């Protein structure tokens, strides 16, 4: 079984009884991309391009996203006051998105990495939702804005967007 450490969701790897724990969404996405190679790929098969997509994904998933996690914001509130949580998160997210904007100006086509949707695009969508939630003006990032406009034409991605979930909190 393939399972996440944080929930009871399981994905059967094969008919064996061995459990494999993949506690990270990037690892899970790479695994699924590898075991279903005949479907639309979200990671390039070329090793250098795959590394570039992973790098861009990590700019969001590791460098940007964690600052808005509840536990981190609670620590900021305890140390600096609750009134500092939102401005702190906004500043960090804005700085990291500025770094991401520079990075994708070198790789973007229609999407973050060329003209096919990759895992980095999938990472970007919820981060932009959170950026807006913390008051970041996304319009200051023209490449990100262009990519988002293209992603917004894909029905499956629109349906999966955070704001379209039943428990969504408005930004």
Short mmCIF file of N, CA, C and O in Angstrom, two decimals, residues 28-167:
data_model
loop_
_atom_site.label_atom_id
_atom_site.label_comp_id
_atom_site.label_asym_id
_atom_site.label_seq_id
_atom_site.Cartn_x
_atom_site.Cartn_y
_atom_site.Cartn_z
N UNK A 28 4.70 11.74 -3.88
CA UNK A 28 3.52 11.01 -4.35
C UNK A 28 3.26 11.33 -5.83
O UNK A 28 3.02 10.44 -6.64
N UNK A 29 3.34 12.61 -6.19
CA UNK A 29 3.12 13.01 -7.58
C UNK A 29 4.15 12.40 -8.51
O UNK A 29 3.82 11.91 -9.60
N UNK A 30 5.43 12.39 -8.09
CA UNK A 30 6.47 11.79 -8.93
C UNK A 30 6.23 10.29 -9.08
O UNK A 30 6.39 9.74 -10.17
N UNK A 31 5.86 9.64 -8.00
CA UNK A 31 5.59 8.20 -8.04
C UNK A 31 4.44 7.89 -9.00
O UNK A 31 4.56 7.02 -9.86
N UNK A 32 3.34 8.62 -8.88
CA UNK A 32 2.20 8.38 -9.76
C UNK A 32 2.54 8.68 -11.21
O UNK A 32 2.13 7.96 -12.12
N UNK A 33 3.34 9.73 -11.42
CA UNK A 33 3.78 10.06 -12.78
C UNK A 33 4.62 8.93 -13.38
O UNK A 33 4.50 8.62 -14.56
N UNK A 34 5.44 8.30 -12.54
CA UNK A 34 6.29 7.21 -13.01
C UNK A 34 5.53 5.91 -13.25
O UNK A 34 5.84 5.18 -14.19
N UNK A 35 4.54 5.62 -12.42
CA UNK A 35 3.85 4.33 -12.59
C UNK A 35 2.74 4.39 -13.64
O UNK A 35 2.23 3.34 -14.04
N UNK A 36 2.36 5.59 -14.06
CA UNK A 36 1.38 5.75 -15.13
C UNK A 36 1.99 6.54 -16.28
O UNK A 36 1.53 7.63 -16.62
N UNK A 37 3.02 6.00 -16.93
CA UNK A 37 3.74 6.77 -17.96
C UNK A 37 2.93 6.99 -19.24
O UNK A 37 3.30 7.86 -20.04
N UNK A 38 1.86 6.27 -19.43
CA UNK A 38 1.07 6.42 -20.66
C UNK A 38 -0.01 7.48 -20.54
O UNK A 38 -0.79 7.68 -21.46
N UNK A 39 -0.07 8.15 -19.39
CA UNK A 39 -1.03 9.23 -19.21
C UNK A 39 -0.30 10.56 -19.39
O UNK A 39 0.91 10.60 -19.60
N UNK A 40 -1.01 11.64 -19.29
CA UNK A 40 -0.38 12.95 -19.38
C UNK A 40 0.63 13.09 -18.25
O UNK A 40 0.28 12.95 -17.08
N UNK A 41 1.85 13.39 -18.60
CA UNK A 41 2.93 13.50 -17.61
C UNK A 41 2.92 14.89 -16.97
O UNK A 41 2.69 15.88 -17.66
N UNK A 42 3.18 14.94 -15.66
CA UNK A 42 3.30 16.24 -14.99
C UNK A 42 4.76 16.54 -14.63
O UNK A 42 5.06 17.63 -14.15
N UNK A 43 5.64 15.57 -14.85
CA UNK A 43 7.08 15.78 -14.74
C UNK A 43 7.70 15.38 -16.08
O UNK A 43 7.36 14.32 -16.61
N UNK A 44 8.59 16.20 -16.62
CA UNK A 44 9.24 15.82 -17.87
C UNK A 44 10.05 14.53 -17.72
O UNK A 44 10.51 14.21 -16.62
N UNK A 45 10.22 13.81 -18.81
CA UNK A 45 11.02 12.59 -18.76
C UNK A 45 12.51 12.89 -18.91
O UNK A 45 13.33 12.11 -18.45
N UNK A 46 12.85 14.01 -19.52
CA UNK A 46 14.25 14.41 -19.63
C UNK A 46 14.77 14.74 -18.23
O UNK A 46 14.14 15.55 -17.52
N UNK A 47 15.89 14.15 -17.81
CA UNK A 47 16.38 14.36 -16.44
C UNK A 47 16.63 15.83 -16.07
O UNK A 47 16.29 16.25 -14.96
N UNK A 48 17.21 16.62 -16.97
CA UNK A 48 17.46 18.02 -16.66
C UNK A 48 16.16 18.80 -16.53
O UNK A 48 15.98 19.58 -15.59
N UNK A 49 15.24 18.59 -17.46
CA UNK A 49 13.95 19.27 -17.39
C UNK A 49 13.18 18.85 -16.14
O UNK A 49 12.53 19.67 -15.49
N UNK A 50 13.25 17.57 -15.79
CA UNK A 50 12.58 17.08 -14.57
C UNK A 50 13.16 17.79 -13.34
O UNK A 50 12.43 18.21 -12.44
N UNK A 51 14.48 17.92 -13.30
CA UNK A 51 15.12 18.62 -12.18
C UNK A 51 14.69 20.09 -12.13
O UNK A 51 14.46 20.63 -11.04
N UNK A 52 14.55 20.72 -13.29
CA UNK A 52 14.11 22.12 -13.32
C UNK A 52 12.68 22.25 -12.80
O UNK A 52 12.38 23.17 -12.03
N UNK A 53 11.80 21.34 -13.21
CA UNK A 53 10.42 21.38 -12.73
C UNK A 53 10.38 21.12 -11.22
O UNK A 53 9.64 21.79 -10.49
N UNK A 54 11.20 20.20 -10.75
CA UNK A 54 11.25 19.94 -9.31
C UNK A 54 11.76 21.17 -8.56
O UNK A 54 11.20 21.55 -7.53
N UNK A 55 12.79 21.81 -9.08
CA UNK A 55 13.31 23.03 -8.46
C UNK A 55 12.21 24.11 -8.36
O UNK A 55 12.00 24.70 -7.30
N UNK A 56 11.53 24.36 -9.47
CA UNK A 56 10.48 25.38 -9.46
C UNK A 56 9.36 25.01 -8.50
O UNK A 56 8.83 25.86 -7.78
N UNK A 57 9.01 23.73 -8.47
CA UNK A 57 7.98 23.25 -7.55
C UNK A 57 8.40 23.49 -6.10
O UNK A 57 7.59 23.89 -5.26
N UNK A 58 9.67 23.26 -5.82
CA UNK A 58 10.18 23.44 -4.46
C UNK A 58 10.24 24.92 -4.07
O UNK A 58 10.12 25.24 -2.88
N UNK A 59 10.42 25.82 -5.03
CA UNK A 59 10.35 27.25 -4.70
C UNK A 59 9.00 27.57 -4.07
O UNK A 59 8.91 28.43 -3.19
N UNK A 60 7.99 26.89 -4.53
CA UNK A 60 6.65 27.11 -3.97
C UNK A 60 6.42 26.24 -2.74
O UNK A 60 6.09 26.72 -1.67
N UNK A 61 6.61 24.94 -2.91
CA UNK A 61 6.24 23.99 -1.87
C UNK A 61 7.13 24.07 -0.63
O UNK A 61 6.65 23.82 0.48
N UNK A 62 8.39 24.41 -0.78
CA UNK A 62 9.29 24.43 0.37
C UNK A 62 9.67 25.84 0.80
O UNK A 62 9.87 26.08 1.98
N UNK A 63 9.76 26.78 -0.13
CA UNK A 63 10.21 28.13 0.21
C UNK A 63 9.08 29.11 0.46
O UNK A 63 9.29 30.12 1.12
N UNK A 64 7.92 28.86 -0.09
CA UNK A 64 6.82 29.81 0.01
C UNK A 64 5.67 29.29 0.85
O UNK A 64 5.23 29.94 1.80
N UNK A 65 5.17 28.13 0.54
CA UNK A 65 3.97 27.60 1.17
C UNK A 65 4.05 27.46 2.69
O UNK A 65 3.10 27.80 3.39
N UNK A 66 5.15 26.99 3.26
CA UNK A 66 5.15 26.75 4.71
C UNK A 66 4.88 27.98 5.57
O UNK A 66 4.38 27.84 6.69
N UNK A 67 5.16 29.18 5.08
CA UNK A 67 4.99 30.36 5.94
C UNK A 67 3.54 30.64 6.28
O UNK A 67 3.26 31.33 7.25
N UNK A 68 2.61 30.10 5.52
CA UNK A 68 1.21 30.35 5.86
C UNK A 68 0.56 29.18 6.59
O UNK A 68 -0.64 29.20 6.83
N UNK A 69 1.35 28.19 6.95
CA UNK A 69 0.81 27.08 7.75
C UNK A 69 0.39 27.60 9.12
O UNK A 69 1.05 28.47 9.70
N UNK A 70 -0.68 27.03 9.63
CA UNK A 70 -1.24 27.45 10.91
C UNK A 70 -0.20 27.45 12.02
O UNK A 70 -0.08 28.40 12.78
N UNK A 71 0.58 26.38 12.13
CA UNK A 71 1.56 26.26 13.21
C UNK A 71 2.62 27.36 13.14
O UNK A 71 3.02 27.92 14.17
N UNK A 72 3.06 27.69 11.93
CA UNK A 72 4.06 28.75 11.77
C UNK A 72 3.47 30.09 12.16
O UNK A 72 4.07 30.87 12.89
N UNK A 73 2.26 30.37 11.68
CA UNK A 73 1.62 31.65 12.01
C UNK A 73 1.32 31.77 13.50
O UNK A 73 1.40 32.86 14.07
N UNK A 74 1.02 30.65 14.15
CA UNK A 74 0.81 30.67 15.60
C UNK A 74 2.10 31.08 16.30
O UNK A 74 2.08 31.86 17.25
N UNK A 75 3.23 30.54 15.85
CA UNK A 75 4.53 30.90 16.45
C UNK A 75 4.85 32.38 16.24
O UNK A 75 5.35 33.05 17.13
N UNK A 76 4.56 32.88 15.04
CA UNK A 76 4.78 34.30 14.76
C UNK A 76 3.93 35.13 15.69
O UNK A 76 4.39 36.12 16.28
N UNK A 77 2.66 34.74 15.86
CA UNK A 77 1.77 35.46 16.77
C UNK A 77 2.25 35.45 18.20
O UNK A 77 2.21 36.48 18.89
N UNK A 78 2.74 34.32 18.67
CA UNK A 78 3.23 34.23 20.04
C UNK A 78 4.48 35.08 20.25
O UNK A 78 4.66 35.71 21.29
N UNK A 79 5.34 35.10 19.26
CA UNK A 79 6.61 35.82 19.40
C UNK A 79 6.48 37.33 19.15
O UNK A 79 7.11 38.13 19.82
N UNK A 80 5.65 37.71 18.17
CA UNK A 80 5.59 39.11 17.76
C UNK A 80 4.22 39.76 17.93
O UNK A 80 4.08 40.94 17.68
N UNK A 81 3.22 38.99 18.28
CA UNK A 81 1.86 39.50 18.42
C UNK A 81 0.98 39.06 17.26
O UNK A 81 1.46 38.97 16.12
N UNK A 82 -0.27 38.78 17.57
CA UNK A 82 -1.21 38.30 16.54
C UNK A 82 -1.35 39.28 15.38
O UNK A 82 -1.58 38.88 14.25
N UNK A 83 -1.20 40.57 15.67
CA UNK A 83 -1.35 41.57 14.61
C UNK A 83 -0.21 41.52 13.59
O UNK A 83 -0.28 42.16 12.54
N UNK A 84 0.83 40.75 13.86
CA UNK A 84 1.97 40.65 12.93
C UNK A 84 1.89 39.44 12.00
O UNK A 84 2.68 39.34 11.07
N UNK A 85 0.95 38.55 12.26
CA UNK A 85 0.88 37.32 11.46
C UNK A 85 0.61 37.61 9.98
O UNK A 85 1.35 37.12 9.11
N UNK A 86 -0.41 38.36 9.69
CA UNK A 86 -0.79 38.62 8.29
C UNK A 86 0.29 39.44 7.56
O UNK A 86 0.71 39.05 6.47
N UNK A 87 0.76 40.55 8.15
CA UNK A 87 1.81 41.30 7.44
C UNK A 87 3.08 40.47 7.21
O UNK A 87 3.71 40.57 6.15
N UNK A 88 3.45 39.65 8.17
CA UNK A 88 4.64 38.81 8.03
C UNK A 88 4.45 37.81 6.90
O UNK A 88 5.30 37.68 6.03
N UNK A 89 3.31 37.11 6.89
CA UNK A 89 3.04 36.12 5.83
C UNK A 89 2.99 36.80 4.47
O UNK A 89 3.57 36.29 3.50
N UNK A 90 2.33 37.96 4.39
CA UNK A 90 2.23 38.68 3.12
C UNK A 90 3.62 39.04 2.59
O UNK A 90 3.92 38.84 1.41
N UNK A 91 4.48 39.55 3.46
CA UNK A 91 5.82 39.95 3.04
C UNK A 91 6.63 38.76 2.52
O UNK A 91 7.27 38.83 1.47
N UNK A 92 6.60 37.66 3.25
CA UNK A 92 7.36 36.48 2.84
C UNK A 92 6.82 35.92 1.53
O UNK A 92 7.59 35.61 0.61
N UNK A 93 5.50 35.78 1.43
CA UNK A 93 4.89 35.23 0.21
C UNK A 93 5.22 36.13 -0.98
O UNK A 93 5.60 35.66 -2.06
N UNK A 94 5.11 37.44 -0.79
CA UNK A 94 5.40 38.38 -1.87
C UNK A 94 6.86 38.27 -2.31
O UNK A 94 7.16 38.23 -3.51
N UNK A 95 7.78 38.20 -1.35
CA UNK A 95 9.20 38.06 -1.69
C UNK A 95 9.47 36.76 -2.45
O UNK A 95 10.23 36.74 -3.42
N UNK A 96 8.88 35.68 -1.99
CA UNK A 96 9.12 34.38 -2.63
C UNK A 96 8.48 34.32 -4.02
O UNK A 96 9.04 33.74 -4.94
N UNK A 97 7.30 34.93 -4.18
CA UNK A 97 6.68 34.97 -5.51
C UNK A 97 7.50 35.84 -6.46
O UNK A 97 7.57 35.55 -7.65
N UNK A 98 8.14 36.88 -5.94
CA UNK A 98 9.02 37.70 -6.78
C UNK A 98 10.20 36.85 -7.27
O UNK A 98 10.59 36.92 -8.45
N UNK A 99 10.76 36.03 -6.39
CA UNK A 99 11.84 35.12 -6.78
C UNK A 99 11.34 34.10 -7.80
O UNK A 99 12.02 33.81 -8.79
N UNK A 100 10.15 33.58 -7.58
CA UNK A 100 9.56 32.61 -8.50
C UNK A 100 9.30 33.26 -9.87
O UNK A 100 9.55 32.65 -10.91
N UNK A 101 8.83 34.49 -9.86
CA UNK A 101 8.58 35.23 -11.10
C UNK A 101 9.86 35.32 -11.94
O UNK A 101 9.84 35.07 -13.14
N UNK A 102 10.96 35.67 -11.30
CA UNK A 102 12.24 35.75 -12.01
C UNK A 102 12.61 34.39 -12.59
O UNK A 102 13.03 34.28 -13.75
N UNK A 103 12.44 33.35 -11.79
CA UNK A 103 12.82 32.00 -12.24
C UNK A 103 12.00 31.56 -13.45
O UNK A 103 12.55 31.01 -14.41
N UNK A 104 10.69 31.81 -13.45
CA UNK A 104 9.87 31.31 -14.56
C UNK A 104 9.93 32.20 -15.80
O UNK A 104 9.50 31.76 -16.86
N UNK A 105 10.49 33.38 -15.68
CA UNK A 105 10.66 34.17 -16.91
C UNK A 105 11.63 33.46 -17.85
O UNK A 105 11.59 33.69 -19.06
N UNK A 106 12.46 32.59 -17.30
CA UNK A 106 13.43 31.83 -18.11
C UNK A 106 12.85 30.52 -18.63
O UNK A 106 13.41 29.93 -19.54
N UNK A 107 11.75 30.04 -18.05
CA UNK A 107 11.23 28.72 -18.41
C UNK A 107 9.82 28.73 -18.96
O UNK A 107 9.39 27.76 -19.58
N UNK A 108 9.09 29.80 -18.74
CA UNK A 108 7.67 29.82 -19.08
C UNK A 108 7.44 29.87 -20.58
O UNK A 108 8.18 30.50 -21.33
N UNK A 109 6.42 29.15 -20.97
CA UNK A 109 5.81 29.28 -22.29
C UNK A 109 4.37 29.65 -21.96
O UNK A 109 4.12 30.66 -21.32
N UNK A 110 3.48 28.78 -22.32
CA UNK A 110 2.08 28.96 -21.96
C UNK A 110 1.90 28.74 -20.44
O UNK A 110 1.05 29.36 -19.81
N UNK A 111 2.73 27.87 -19.88
CA UNK A 111 2.66 27.53 -18.46
C UNK A 111 4.02 27.81 -17.81
O UNK A 111 4.91 28.36 -18.46
N UNK A 112 4.20 27.42 -16.57
CA UNK A 112 5.44 27.73 -15.83
C UNK A 112 6.68 27.14 -16.48
O UNK A 112 7.75 27.74 -16.42
N UNK A 113 6.52 25.97 -17.10
CA UNK A 113 7.67 25.32 -17.73
C UNK A 113 7.25 24.87 -19.12
O UNK A 113 6.76 23.76 -19.32
N UNK A 114 7.38 25.76 -20.06
CA UNK A 114 7.03 25.43 -21.44
C UNK A 114 5.53 25.48 -21.69
O UNK A 114 4.80 26.24 -21.06
N UNK A 115 5.09 24.64 -22.63
CA UNK A 115 3.70 24.69 -23.08
C UNK A 115 2.86 23.51 -22.65
O UNK A 115 1.78 23.26 -23.21
N UNK A 116 3.33 22.76 -21.68
CA UNK A 116 2.55 21.66 -21.11
C UNK A 116 2.44 21.89 -19.60
O UNK A 116 3.38 22.36 -18.96
N UNK A 117 1.30 21.56 -19.05
CA UNK A 117 1.10 21.67 -17.60
C UNK A 117 2.04 20.69 -16.91
O UNK A 117 2.15 19.53 -17.31
N UNK A 118 2.76 21.19 -15.91
CA UNK A 118 3.64 20.35 -15.11
C UNK A 118 3.27 20.49 -13.64
O UNK A 118 2.40 21.28 -13.27
N UNK A 119 3.98 19.75 -12.82
CA UNK A 119 3.70 19.78 -11.39
C UNK A 119 3.87 21.18 -10.81
O UNK A 119 3.15 21.57 -9.88
N UNK A 120 4.76 21.96 -11.35
CA UNK A 120 4.95 23.32 -10.83
C UNK A 120 3.68 24.16 -11.01
O UNK A 120 3.33 24.96 -10.13
N UNK A 121 2.96 23.97 -12.09
CA UNK A 121 1.70 24.68 -12.28
C UNK A 121 0.68 24.26 -11.22
O UNK A 121 -0.07 25.08 -10.70
N UNK A 122 0.69 22.96 -10.91
CA UNK A 122 -0.22 22.43 -9.91
C UNK A 122 0.12 23.00 -8.53
O UNK A 122 -0.78 23.29 -7.74
N UNK A 123 1.39 23.22 -8.25
CA UNK A 123 1.80 23.85 -6.99
C UNK A 123 1.42 25.33 -6.95
O UNK A 123 1.09 25.87 -5.89
N UNK A 124 1.51 25.98 -8.10
CA UNK A 124 1.27 27.43 -8.15
C UNK A 124 -0.16 27.80 -7.80
O UNK A 124 -0.39 28.79 -7.09
N UNK A 125 -1.12 27.05 -8.27
CA UNK A 125 -2.53 27.43 -8.11
C UNK A 125 -2.92 27.66 -6.65
O UNK A 125 -3.42 28.73 -6.30
N UNK A 126 -2.69 26.71 -5.75
CA UNK A 126 -3.08 26.97 -4.35
C UNK A 126 -2.22 28.04 -3.68
O UNK A 126 -2.68 28.75 -2.78
N UNK A 127 -0.96 28.20 -4.14
CA UNK A 127 -0.13 29.25 -3.55
C UNK A 127 -0.66 30.63 -3.91
O UNK A 127 -0.62 31.54 -3.08
N UNK A 128 -1.15 30.80 -5.11
CA UNK A 128 -1.73 32.08 -5.51
C UNK A 128 -2.99 32.35 -4.70
O UNK A 128 -3.23 33.47 -4.25
N UNK A 129 -3.79 31.32 -4.49
CA UNK A 129 -4.98 31.46 -3.63
C UNK A 129 -4.56 31.98 -2.26
O UNK A 129 -5.15 32.93 -1.73
N UNK A 130 -3.53 31.38 -1.68
CA UNK A 130 -3.07 31.82 -0.36
C UNK A 130 -2.45 33.21 -0.42
O UNK A 130 -2.62 34.00 0.51
N UNK A 131 -1.71 33.49 -1.47
CA UNK A 131 -1.16 34.83 -1.61
C UNK A 131 -2.26 35.88 -1.59
O UNK A 131 -2.16 36.89 -0.88
N UNK A 132 -3.30 35.64 -2.33
CA UNK A 132 -4.44 36.58 -2.35
C UNK A 132 -5.10 36.65 -0.97
O UNK A 132 -5.51 37.73 -0.53
N UNK A 133 -5.18 35.52 -0.30
CA UNK A 133 -5.78 35.47 1.04
C UNK A 133 -5.02 36.38 2.01
O UNK A 133 -5.60 36.97 2.90
N UNK A 134 -3.71 36.50 1.80
CA UNK A 134 -2.89 37.34 2.67
C UNK A 134 -2.66 38.74 2.07
O UNK A 134 -1.86 39.50 2.59
N UNK A 135 -3.36 39.07 1.00
CA UNK A 135 -3.33 40.42 0.45
C UNK A 135 -2.23 40.71 -0.55
O UNK A 135 -1.94 41.88 -0.83
N UNK A 136 -1.60 39.69 -1.10
CA UNK A 136 -0.55 39.91 -2.11
C UNK A 136 -1.21 40.28 -3.43
O UNK A 136 -2.14 39.60 -3.88
N UNK A 137 -0.74 41.35 -4.05
CA UNK A 137 -1.23 41.77 -5.37
C UNK A 137 -0.51 40.96 -6.43
O UNK A 137 0.65 41.22 -6.77
N UNK A 138 -1.19 39.98 -6.98
CA UNK A 138 -0.59 39.06 -7.95
C UNK A 138 -0.31 39.77 -9.28
O UNK A 138 0.59 39.36 -10.01
N UNK A 139 -1.01 40.85 -9.56
CA UNK A 139 -0.82 41.58 -10.82
C UNK A 139 0.60 42.12 -10.98
O UNK A 139 1.04 42.39 -12.10
N UNK A 140 1.35 42.25 -9.88
CA UNK A 140 2.73 42.74 -9.98
C UNK A 140 3.68 41.71 -10.60
O UNK A 140 4.84 42.02 -10.85
N UNK A 141 3.18 40.51 -10.84
CA UNK A 141 3.99 39.43 -11.40
C UNK A 141 3.44 39.06 -12.78
O UNK A 141 2.56 38.20 -12.90
N UNK A 142 3.91 39.71 -13.85
CA UNK A 142 3.31 39.51 -15.17
C UNK A 142 3.41 38.09 -15.72
O UNK A 142 2.46 37.62 -16.36
N UNK A 143 4.50 37.41 -15.48
CA UNK A 143 4.62 36.04 -16.01
C UNK A 143 3.69 35.10 -15.26
O UNK A 143 3.00 34.28 -15.86
N UNK A 144 3.65 35.23 -13.95
CA UNK A 144 2.72 34.43 -13.14
C UNK A 144 1.29 34.71 -13.59
O UNK A 144 0.49 33.78 -13.76
N UNK A 145 0.95 35.98 -13.79
CA UNK A 145 -0.40 36.36 -14.21
C UNK A 145 -0.76 35.72 -15.55
O UNK A 145 -1.87 35.21 -15.73
N UNK A 146 0.19 35.73 -16.49
CA UNK A 146 -0.05 35.11 -17.81
C UNK A 146 -0.27 33.61 -17.67
O UNK A 146 -1.20 33.04 -18.25
N UNK A 147 0.57 32.96 -16.88
CA UNK A 147 0.44 31.52 -16.66
C UNK A 147 -0.92 31.21 -16.02
O UNK A 147 -1.61 30.28 -16.44
N UNK A 148 -1.30 31.98 -15.01
CA UNK A 148 -2.58 31.74 -14.34
C UNK A 148 -3.76 31.88 -15.31
O UNK A 148 -4.71 31.10 -15.25
N UNK A 149 -3.69 32.85 -16.20
CA UNK A 149 -4.76 33.02 -17.19
C UNK A 149 -4.86 31.79 -18.08
O UNK A 149 -5.97 31.33 -18.41
N UNK A 150 -3.73 31.22 -18.46
CA UNK A 150 -3.74 30.00 -19.27
C UNK A 150 -4.24 28.80 -18.48
O UNK A 150 -5.01 27.98 -18.99
N UNK A 151 -3.81 28.68 -17.23
CA UNK A 151 -4.27 27.57 -16.39
C UNK A 151 -5.77 27.65 -16.14
O UNK A 151 -6.45 26.63 -16.03
N UNK A 152 -6.28 28.87 -16.08
CA UNK A 152 -7.70 29.07 -15.80
C UNK A 152 -8.60 28.60 -16.93
O UNK A 152 -9.80 28.52 -16.77
N UNK A 153 -8.03 28.27 -18.08
CA UNK A 153 -8.84 27.76 -19.19
C UNK A 153 -9.00 26.23 -19.13
O UNK A 153 -9.73 25.66 -19.93
N UNK A 154 -8.33 25.60 -18.19
CA UNK A 154 -8.37 24.14 -18.07
C UNK A 154 -9.42 23.76 -17.03
O UNK A 154 -9.25 24.04 -15.83
N UNK A 155 -10.50 23.14 -17.47
CA UNK A 155 -11.64 22.84 -16.59
C UNK A 155 -11.26 22.01 -15.37
O UNK A 155 -11.71 22.28 -14.26
N UNK A 156 -10.42 20.99 -15.54
CA UNK A 156 -10.04 20.14 -14.41
C UNK A 156 -9.31 20.94 -13.34
O UNK A 156 -9.51 20.71 -12.14
N UNK A 157 -8.46 21.88 -13.75
CA UNK A 157 -7.73 22.69 -12.78
C UNK A 157 -8.65 23.70 -12.11
O UNK A 157 -8.52 23.96 -10.91
N UNK A 158 -9.58 24.27 -12.87
CA UNK A 158 -10.54 25.18 -12.26
C UNK A 158 -11.38 24.46 -11.21
O UNK A 158 -11.60 24.97 -10.12
N UNK A 159 -11.82 23.27 -11.53
CA UNK A 159 -12.65 22.50 -10.59
C UNK A 159 -11.87 22.12 -9.33
O UNK A 159 -12.44 22.03 -8.24
N UNK A 160 -10.56 21.92 -9.46
CA UNK A 160 -9.74 21.52 -8.32
C UNK A 160 -9.18 22.70 -7.53
O UNK A 160 -8.58 22.51 -6.48
N UNK A 161 -9.38 23.91 -8.01
CA UNK A 161 -8.84 25.09 -7.33
C UNK A 161 -9.42 25.23 -5.93
O UNK A 161 -10.59 24.90 -5.70
N UNK A 162 -8.61 25.72 -5.00
CA UNK A 162 -9.07 25.84 -3.61
C UNK A 162 -10.38 26.59 -3.45
O UNK A 162 -11.24 26.19 -2.67
N UNK A 163 -10.55 27.68 -4.20
CA UNK A 163 -11.78 28.47 -4.05
C UNK A 163 -13.03 27.74 -4.53
O UNK A 163 -14.14 28.14 -4.21
N UNK A 164 -12.86 26.66 -5.27
CA UNK A 164 -14.00 25.89 -5.76
C UNK A 164 -14.31 24.66 -4.91
O UNK A 164 -15.15 23.84 -5.30
N UNK A 165 -13.66 24.54 -3.77
CA UNK A 165 -13.91 23.41 -2.88
C UNK A 165 -15.04 23.78 -1.92
O UNK A 165 -15.23 24.94 -1.56
N UNK A 166 -15.81 22.78 -1.49
CA UNK A 166 -16.98 23.05 -0.62
C UNK A 166 -16.62 23.76 0.68
O UNK A 166 -17.43 24.53 1.19
N UNK A 167 -15.42 23.54 1.20
CA UNK A 167 -15.04 24.16 2.47
C UNK A 167 -14.12 25.37 2.29
O UNK A 167 -13.45 25.80 3.23
#
